Short mmCIF file of C-alpha atoms in Angstrom, two decimals:
data_model
loop_
_atom_site.label_atom_id
_atom_site.label_comp_id
_atom_site.label_asym_id
_atom_site.label_seq_id
_atom_site.Cartn_x
_atom_site.Cartn_y
_atom_site.Cartn_z
CA MET A 30 -138.93 13.24 -133.67
CA GLY A 31 -142.53 12.71 -132.01
CA GLU A 32 -145.01 11.18 -134.21
CA SER A 33 -148.35 9.99 -131.94
CA GLN A 34 -150.80 7.25 -132.85
CA GLY A 35 -153.73 9.26 -131.48
CA ARG A 36 -156.42 11.33 -133.59
CA VAL A 37 -153.87 13.86 -134.83
CA ARG A 38 -149.97 12.44 -135.85
CA TRP A 39 -146.92 14.60 -136.46
CA GLN A 40 -143.31 14.85 -137.61
CA GLN A 41 -140.26 17.52 -137.72
CA LEU A 42 -138.86 18.20 -140.82
CA THR A 43 -135.69 19.92 -141.33
CA LEU A 44 -135.63 22.78 -144.12
CA GLN A 45 -132.75 23.64 -145.97
CA LEU A 46 -131.62 27.14 -147.02
CA ARG A 47 -130.81 27.81 -150.60
CA ASN A 48 -128.70 30.35 -149.24
CA PRO A 49 -127.76 31.11 -145.65
CA PHE A 50 -129.85 32.94 -143.80
CA ARG A 51 -128.34 35.76 -141.70
CA LEU A 52 -130.65 37.77 -139.28
CA SER A 53 -129.75 40.48 -136.66
CA TYR A 54 -130.24 37.40 -134.75
CA GLY A 55 -127.55 35.25 -136.16
CA VAL A 56 -127.15 32.92 -139.35
CA SER A 57 -128.39 29.17 -140.20
CA ASP A 58 -128.64 27.20 -142.93
CA THR A 59 -131.26 24.86 -141.83
CA ARG A 60 -134.85 25.81 -139.86
CA ASP A 61 -137.00 23.04 -138.41
CA VAL A 62 -140.76 22.96 -138.26
CA TYR A 63 -143.36 19.95 -137.81
CA TRP A 64 -146.30 18.62 -140.00
CA LEU A 65 -149.26 17.81 -138.42
CA ARG A 66 -151.77 15.46 -139.76
CA LEU A 67 -155.38 14.77 -138.37
CA GLU A 68 -156.73 11.30 -138.71
CA GLY A 69 -158.07 10.11 -141.70
CA ASP A 70 -155.70 12.41 -143.62
CA GLU A 71 -158.39 14.96 -143.84
CA GLY A 72 -156.13 17.76 -142.92
CA TRP A 73 -152.62 19.47 -143.04
CA GLY A 74 -151.08 21.79 -140.36
CA GLU A 75 -147.79 23.31 -139.59
CA ALA A 76 -145.85 24.62 -136.92
CA ALA A 77 -142.64 26.71 -137.58
CA ILE A 78 -141.13 29.22 -135.46
CA PRO A 79 -137.60 30.75 -135.38
CA PRO A 80 -135.45 29.93 -132.40
CA TYR A 81 -135.58 32.95 -131.94
CA TYR A 82 -138.56 33.28 -130.25
CA GLY A 83 -137.44 31.01 -127.50
CA VAL A 84 -140.75 28.59 -128.02
CA ASP A 85 -140.56 25.43 -126.07
CA THR A 86 -140.49 22.43 -128.39
CA PRO A 87 -141.92 20.18 -125.49
CA ALA A 88 -144.52 22.55 -124.66
CA MET A 89 -145.83 22.43 -128.41
CA ILE A 90 -145.47 18.29 -128.63
CA ALA A 91 -147.87 18.83 -125.43
CA VAL A 92 -150.39 20.63 -127.26
CA TRP A 93 -150.64 17.99 -130.17
CA GLN A 94 -150.32 14.94 -127.25
CA ARG A 95 -153.33 16.52 -125.39
CA ALA A 96 -155.07 16.94 -129.21
CA ALA A 97 -154.06 13.31 -130.10
CA HIS A 98 -156.36 11.83 -127.28
CA ASN A 99 -159.05 14.33 -127.38
CA LEU A 100 -162.45 12.37 -127.74
CA GLN A 101 -164.65 15.36 -128.58
CA PRO A 102 -165.45 15.08 -132.44
CA PHE A 103 -163.31 17.37 -134.72
CA PRO A 104 -165.41 20.40 -135.55
CA ASP A 105 -167.59 20.75 -138.68
CA GLU A 106 -167.96 24.54 -138.83
CA PRO A 107 -165.34 27.29 -138.42
CA GLN A 108 -166.84 28.64 -135.74
CA ALA A 109 -166.07 25.57 -133.50
CA VAL A 110 -162.18 25.37 -134.47
CA ALA A 111 -160.77 27.64 -131.27
CA ALA A 112 -162.88 26.19 -128.92
CA TRP A 113 -161.34 22.91 -129.73
CA VAL A 114 -157.94 23.59 -129.97
CA GLY A 115 -158.26 24.92 -126.80
CA GLY A 116 -156.09 28.85 -125.49
CA ASP A 117 -153.20 26.66 -124.36
CA GLY A 118 -149.76 26.15 -125.34
CA PRO A 119 -147.12 27.88 -127.65
CA ALA A 120 -148.87 29.77 -130.76
CA PRO A 121 -147.24 27.69 -133.05
CA ALA A 122 -148.75 24.76 -132.01
CA ARG A 123 -152.06 25.89 -131.80
CA CYS A 124 -151.40 27.29 -135.07
CA ALA A 125 -150.90 23.81 -136.60
CA LEU A 126 -154.14 22.51 -134.79
CA GLU A 127 -156.15 25.22 -136.30
CA LEU A 128 -155.02 24.90 -139.85
CA ALA A 129 -155.59 21.24 -139.73
CA LEU A 130 -158.69 21.57 -139.00
CA TYR A 131 -159.60 24.59 -140.61
CA ASP A 132 -158.30 22.11 -143.76
CA ARG A 133 -160.47 19.60 -142.97
CA ILE A 134 -163.70 21.36 -142.63
CA ALA A 135 -163.21 23.27 -145.97
CA ARG A 136 -162.13 19.75 -147.67
CA ARG A 137 -165.14 18.23 -146.39
CA GLN A 138 -167.36 21.51 -147.85
CA GLY A 139 -166.00 20.97 -151.06
CA VAL A 140 -164.56 25.07 -151.09
CA PRO A 141 -161.15 26.68 -150.86
CA LEU A 142 -160.11 27.66 -147.66
CA TRP A 143 -160.80 31.69 -148.49
CA GLN A 144 -164.33 30.72 -149.51
CA LEU A 145 -165.05 29.20 -146.32
CA LEU A 146 -163.94 31.89 -144.20
CA HIS A 147 -166.07 34.55 -146.61
CA LEU A 148 -162.50 35.78 -147.40
CA PRO A 149 -162.19 38.01 -150.98
CA GLN A 150 -161.32 36.28 -153.59
CA PRO A 151 -157.07 36.01 -153.35
CA GLN A 152 -155.14 38.60 -155.28
CA LYS A 153 -152.58 37.95 -158.14
CA ILE A 154 -150.10 39.65 -156.18
CA ALA A 155 -146.15 39.74 -155.99
CA THR A 156 -144.23 38.68 -153.25
CA SER A 157 -141.43 39.93 -152.11
CA PHE A 158 -138.25 38.27 -152.25
CA THR A 159 -135.79 37.90 -148.96
CA ILE A 160 -132.35 38.55 -149.20
CA ALA A 161 -130.45 37.91 -145.93
CA ILE A 162 -127.54 39.68 -144.53
CA ASP A 163 -124.24 39.25 -146.42
CA THR A 164 -121.69 41.77 -147.56
CA PRO A 165 -122.77 44.40 -150.18
CA GLU A 166 -121.53 42.78 -153.44
CA ALA A 167 -122.68 38.92 -152.64
CA MET A 168 -126.11 41.23 -151.92
CA ALA A 169 -126.29 43.38 -154.76
CA GLU A 170 -125.50 39.87 -156.53
CA MET A 171 -128.48 38.20 -155.22
CA ALA A 172 -130.72 41.06 -156.30
CA SER A 173 -128.93 40.90 -160.21
CA GLY A 174 -130.02 37.21 -160.13
CA ILE A 175 -133.28 37.74 -159.74
CA ALA A 176 -133.81 40.74 -161.91
CA SER A 177 -137.61 39.87 -162.82
CA PHE A 178 -138.64 40.02 -159.25
CA PRO A 179 -140.35 43.11 -158.62
CA ILE A 180 -139.91 43.77 -154.50
CA ILE A 181 -137.01 42.84 -152.66
CA LYS A 182 -137.06 42.64 -148.76
CA VAL A 183 -133.37 43.39 -147.44
CA LYS A 184 -132.34 41.57 -144.33
CA LEU A 185 -130.24 44.08 -142.20
CA GLY A 186 -129.32 44.70 -138.40
CA SER A 187 -125.93 44.55 -138.85
CA GLU A 188 -122.90 46.47 -139.46
CA ASP A 189 -122.68 48.63 -143.11
CA ASP A 190 -126.35 48.36 -143.42
CA GLU A 191 -126.10 51.57 -145.70
CA ALA A 192 -123.79 50.13 -147.96
CA ARG A 193 -125.52 46.90 -148.08
CA LEU A 194 -128.57 48.80 -149.29
CA ALA A 195 -126.51 51.10 -151.53
CA ALA A 196 -125.39 48.23 -153.17
CA ILE A 197 -128.54 46.76 -153.90
CA ARG A 198 -130.03 49.81 -155.25
CA SER A 199 -127.19 50.18 -157.45
CA ALA A 200 -127.63 46.99 -159.01
CA ARG A 201 -132.01 47.28 -159.25
CA PRO A 202 -132.65 50.63 -159.42
CA ASP A 203 -136.20 50.29 -159.85
CA VAL A 204 -137.16 47.28 -157.88
CA LYS A 205 -139.30 48.10 -155.03
CA LEU A 206 -137.62 47.91 -151.93
CA ARG A 207 -138.68 47.11 -148.64
CA VAL A 208 -135.87 46.48 -145.21
CA ASP A 209 -136.34 44.75 -142.16
CA ALA A 210 -133.75 45.00 -139.12
CA ASN A 211 -135.61 42.16 -137.16
CA ALA A 212 -135.38 44.41 -133.84
CA GLY A 213 -131.38 44.82 -134.50
CA TRP A 214 -131.68 48.48 -134.02
CA THR A 215 -131.19 50.77 -130.76
CA LEU A 216 -133.27 54.09 -130.78
CA GLU A 217 -130.31 56.12 -131.53
CA GLN A 218 -129.03 53.82 -134.29
CA ALA A 219 -132.75 53.99 -136.13
CA ARG A 220 -133.26 57.47 -135.33
CA ASP A 221 -129.56 57.93 -137.04
CA LEU A 222 -130.06 55.16 -140.30
CA VAL A 223 -133.76 56.43 -140.79
CA ASP A 224 -132.92 59.38 -142.85
CA ARG A 225 -129.74 58.04 -144.52
CA LEU A 226 -131.95 54.55 -146.05
CA CYS A 227 -134.88 55.95 -146.86
CA ARG A 228 -132.58 58.33 -149.47
CA TYR A 229 -132.75 55.37 -151.39
CA ASP A 230 -136.48 54.84 -152.04
CA LEU A 231 -137.85 52.47 -149.31
CA GLU A 232 -141.19 50.95 -149.32
CA MET A 233 -141.25 50.65 -145.44
CA ILE A 234 -138.89 49.91 -142.75
CA GLU A 235 -139.95 46.64 -141.05
CA GLN A 236 -139.42 45.97 -137.30
CA PRO A 237 -136.87 48.19 -136.19
CA LEU A 238 -136.28 48.19 -132.47
CA PRO A 239 -136.95 45.58 -129.79
CA LYS A 240 -140.39 43.82 -130.05
CA GLU A 241 -141.45 45.57 -126.40
CA GLN A 242 -140.44 49.31 -127.74
CA ILE A 243 -143.74 49.52 -129.18
CA GLU A 244 -143.87 53.24 -127.57
CA ALA A 245 -140.27 53.84 -129.11
CA MET A 246 -141.57 52.42 -132.57
CA GLY A 247 -144.38 55.15 -132.31
CA ALA A 248 -141.91 58.19 -131.87
CA LEU A 249 -139.90 57.06 -134.91
CA GLN A 250 -142.79 56.81 -137.10
CA LYS A 251 -143.39 60.38 -137.02
CA LYS A 252 -140.17 61.03 -137.94
CA CYS A 253 -139.69 58.38 -140.67
CA PRO A 254 -141.32 59.50 -144.45
CA VAL A 255 -142.42 55.72 -144.98
CA PRO A 256 -144.63 53.37 -142.74
CA VAL A 257 -142.71 51.71 -139.91
CA THR A 258 -144.03 47.94 -140.15
CA ALA A 259 -144.58 45.79 -136.62
CA ASP A 260 -143.39 42.33 -137.13
CA GLU A 261 -141.77 40.46 -133.83
CA SER A 262 -143.95 43.13 -131.71
CA VAL A 263 -147.24 41.91 -133.29
CA GLN A 264 -148.61 38.58 -131.03
CA THR A 265 -151.51 39.26 -129.72
CA LEU A 266 -154.82 41.70 -130.82
CA GLN A 267 -153.63 43.49 -127.59
CA ASP A 268 -150.26 44.33 -128.79
CA VAL A 269 -152.38 45.89 -132.08
CA GLU A 270 -154.53 47.77 -130.25
CA ARG A 271 -151.10 49.64 -128.21
CA LEU A 272 -149.22 49.86 -131.91
CA ALA A 273 -151.79 51.81 -133.17
CA ALA A 274 -152.09 53.96 -129.92
CA ALA A 275 -148.10 54.69 -129.98
CA GLY A 276 -148.57 55.77 -133.86
CA VAL A 277 -146.97 52.76 -136.01
CA GLN A 278 -148.36 52.90 -139.08
CA ALA A 279 -148.35 49.05 -140.15
CA ILE A 280 -148.06 45.69 -138.87
CA ASN A 281 -147.04 42.45 -140.41
CA VAL A 282 -149.31 39.27 -139.66
CA LYS A 283 -148.35 36.06 -139.24
CA LEU A 284 -150.33 32.95 -138.44
CA MET A 285 -147.73 31.21 -136.98
CA LYS A 286 -147.17 34.20 -134.49
CA VAL A 287 -150.66 34.94 -133.30
CA GLY A 288 -151.56 31.32 -132.78
CA GLY A 289 -153.56 30.33 -136.06
CA ILE A 290 -156.52 31.62 -138.29
CA THR A 291 -159.27 32.49 -135.55
CA PRO A 292 -156.95 35.01 -133.80
CA ALA A 293 -155.63 36.64 -137.06
CA LEU A 294 -158.70 36.81 -138.10
CA HIS A 295 -159.56 39.17 -135.22
CA ILE A 296 -156.54 41.19 -135.74
CA PHE A 297 -157.09 41.66 -139.33
CA ARG A 298 -160.84 42.94 -138.59
CA ARG A 299 -159.08 45.12 -135.39
CA ALA A 300 -156.52 46.68 -137.83
CA GLN A 301 -159.15 47.65 -140.62
CA GLU A 302 -161.12 49.15 -138.34
CA LEU A 303 -157.71 51.19 -136.69
CA GLY A 304 -156.70 52.20 -140.16
CA LEU A 305 -153.27 50.00 -139.80
CA ARG A 306 -152.15 48.99 -143.18
CA VAL A 307 -151.11 45.24 -143.22
CA MET A 308 -148.34 43.03 -144.35
CA LEU A 309 -148.82 39.29 -145.03
CA GLY A 310 -145.87 37.58 -143.61
CA GLN A 311 -144.42 34.01 -142.83
CA MET A 312 -141.47 32.50 -140.94
CA ILE A 313 -139.26 29.71 -142.97
CA GLU A 314 -142.14 27.64 -143.91
CA THR A 315 -143.09 24.65 -146.17
CA SER A 316 -145.96 25.25 -148.75
CA ILE A 317 -148.17 24.22 -145.78
CA GLY A 318 -148.18 27.68 -144.18
CA ALA A 319 -147.42 29.49 -147.13
CA THR A 320 -150.63 28.44 -149.42
CA ALA A 321 -152.59 29.20 -145.88
CA MET A 322 -151.19 32.38 -145.57
CA ALA A 323 -151.95 33.13 -149.46
CA HIS A 324 -155.58 32.64 -149.05
CA PHE A 325 -155.82 35.93 -146.64
CA THR A 326 -154.23 38.19 -150.11
CA GLY A 327 -157.33 39.73 -150.43
CA LEU A 328 -156.95 41.68 -146.82
CA ALA A 329 -153.23 42.67 -147.30
CA GLU A 330 -151.90 45.54 -149.00
CA TRP A 331 -148.06 43.59 -148.94
CA VAL A 332 -147.21 40.29 -149.13
CA ASP A 333 -144.09 38.60 -148.07
CA LEU A 334 -144.77 34.95 -148.62
CA ASP A 335 -141.70 33.55 -150.71
CA SER A 336 -140.67 30.42 -147.89
CA PRO A 337 -140.89 27.98 -150.54
CA MET A 338 -138.87 29.59 -152.87
CA LEU A 339 -136.25 29.58 -150.09
CA VAL A 340 -136.16 26.34 -149.12
CA SER A 341 -134.73 23.54 -151.37
CA ASN A 342 -136.75 20.31 -149.45
CA ASP A 343 -139.94 21.04 -148.97
CA PRO A 344 -142.42 18.10 -149.17
CA PHE A 345 -145.17 19.76 -150.26
CA GLU A 346 -147.28 21.39 -153.07
CA GLY A 347 -148.97 24.62 -152.86
CA ILE A 348 -148.82 27.85 -153.41
CA LEU A 349 -146.97 28.00 -156.74
CA TYR A 350 -145.04 31.70 -158.22
CA ASP A 351 -144.61 32.66 -162.05
CA ALA A 352 -141.23 34.74 -163.32
CA HIS A 353 -142.33 37.74 -161.73
CA ALA A 354 -142.77 35.97 -158.64
CA VAL A 355 -146.96 36.76 -158.71
CA ILE A 356 -148.53 34.19 -156.20
CA GLN A 357 -150.20 31.26 -158.27
CA MET A 358 -152.98 29.92 -155.74
CA PRO A 359 -153.77 25.89 -156.71
CA ALA A 360 -157.08 24.94 -157.89
CA ARG A 361 -157.72 22.64 -154.87
CA VAL A 362 -160.14 22.45 -152.04
CA GLY A 363 -159.25 23.65 -148.10
CA ILE A 364 -155.55 24.94 -147.62
CA GLY A 365 -154.31 23.24 -151.21
CA VAL A 366 -151.63 21.14 -150.56
CA ARG A 367 -150.73 18.45 -150.96
CA GLY A 368 -147.76 15.83 -149.66
CA LEU A 369 -145.43 14.84 -152.84
CA GLU A 370 -144.78 11.68 -151.77
CA SER A 371 -148.30 10.71 -149.58
CA ASP A 372 -151.07 12.15 -151.54
#
């Protein structure tokens, strides 16, 4: 669907999930994403956004069509990327262009992305592995099936949340648990659940309330013994300011959600100044997006970059994982990805 013959080309992919992905928003067993590549095969990018974000696909394609016919030379320095991309259009569309442009620059300079951006060298850190909403028994069985993985992120936001968490904790007494409600609770429900769920020894509670309820999340944080971590609520630098002012302790930064590497760098810097704890996250993405995000692990306390393990038809090679879900970065320049068939 939609491939340009200009300076930028793109293609839609339907990713097949290894297990149905049920969240508070609904259930799916596929996710559509786009890969993007620059003229001369010099840079890979990706756009991925869940349907519940309501992003308009024609609006994304319009961003790439404009870029395909932009006669200005591709930027040769990181500082020029944001101006070349511009600020119009959906965040994932801008993200895809930014990824490809930064990948091109780093490849041309013969360095990995983290080095181009003067970031700390990526950590050897374990990612959480996501278990989607299912019956308590099925979720416990899945937790037992990944016995070597030290961190599980449990999707909640439906009925029987406590029973689901209890079953997983019983199956994996020593695992680190994070829960993610994907904005699926009301404030009343969250207040009732927090005390009960925290008995299962949680690391964090992610996005318990709808994204616009920032002050309410701050109020919940005051009564919550673990970090309330904002996800859907973090889309702009202004959101970060509001969350910190409200008293929320942590944020989940995703490149697709904020519009790419340049805005993410501003958010990382401001979060550090405000004393916010940071998690690296992603949507359901290929190895392009996951590997790009992994270059930022030196800036984060927690990592949730398991998407390549969740899909069965990733056409790219990049980030890898050992038997304990520790991220293994590719020894290549740029983002570090290559197409399994084209590169």
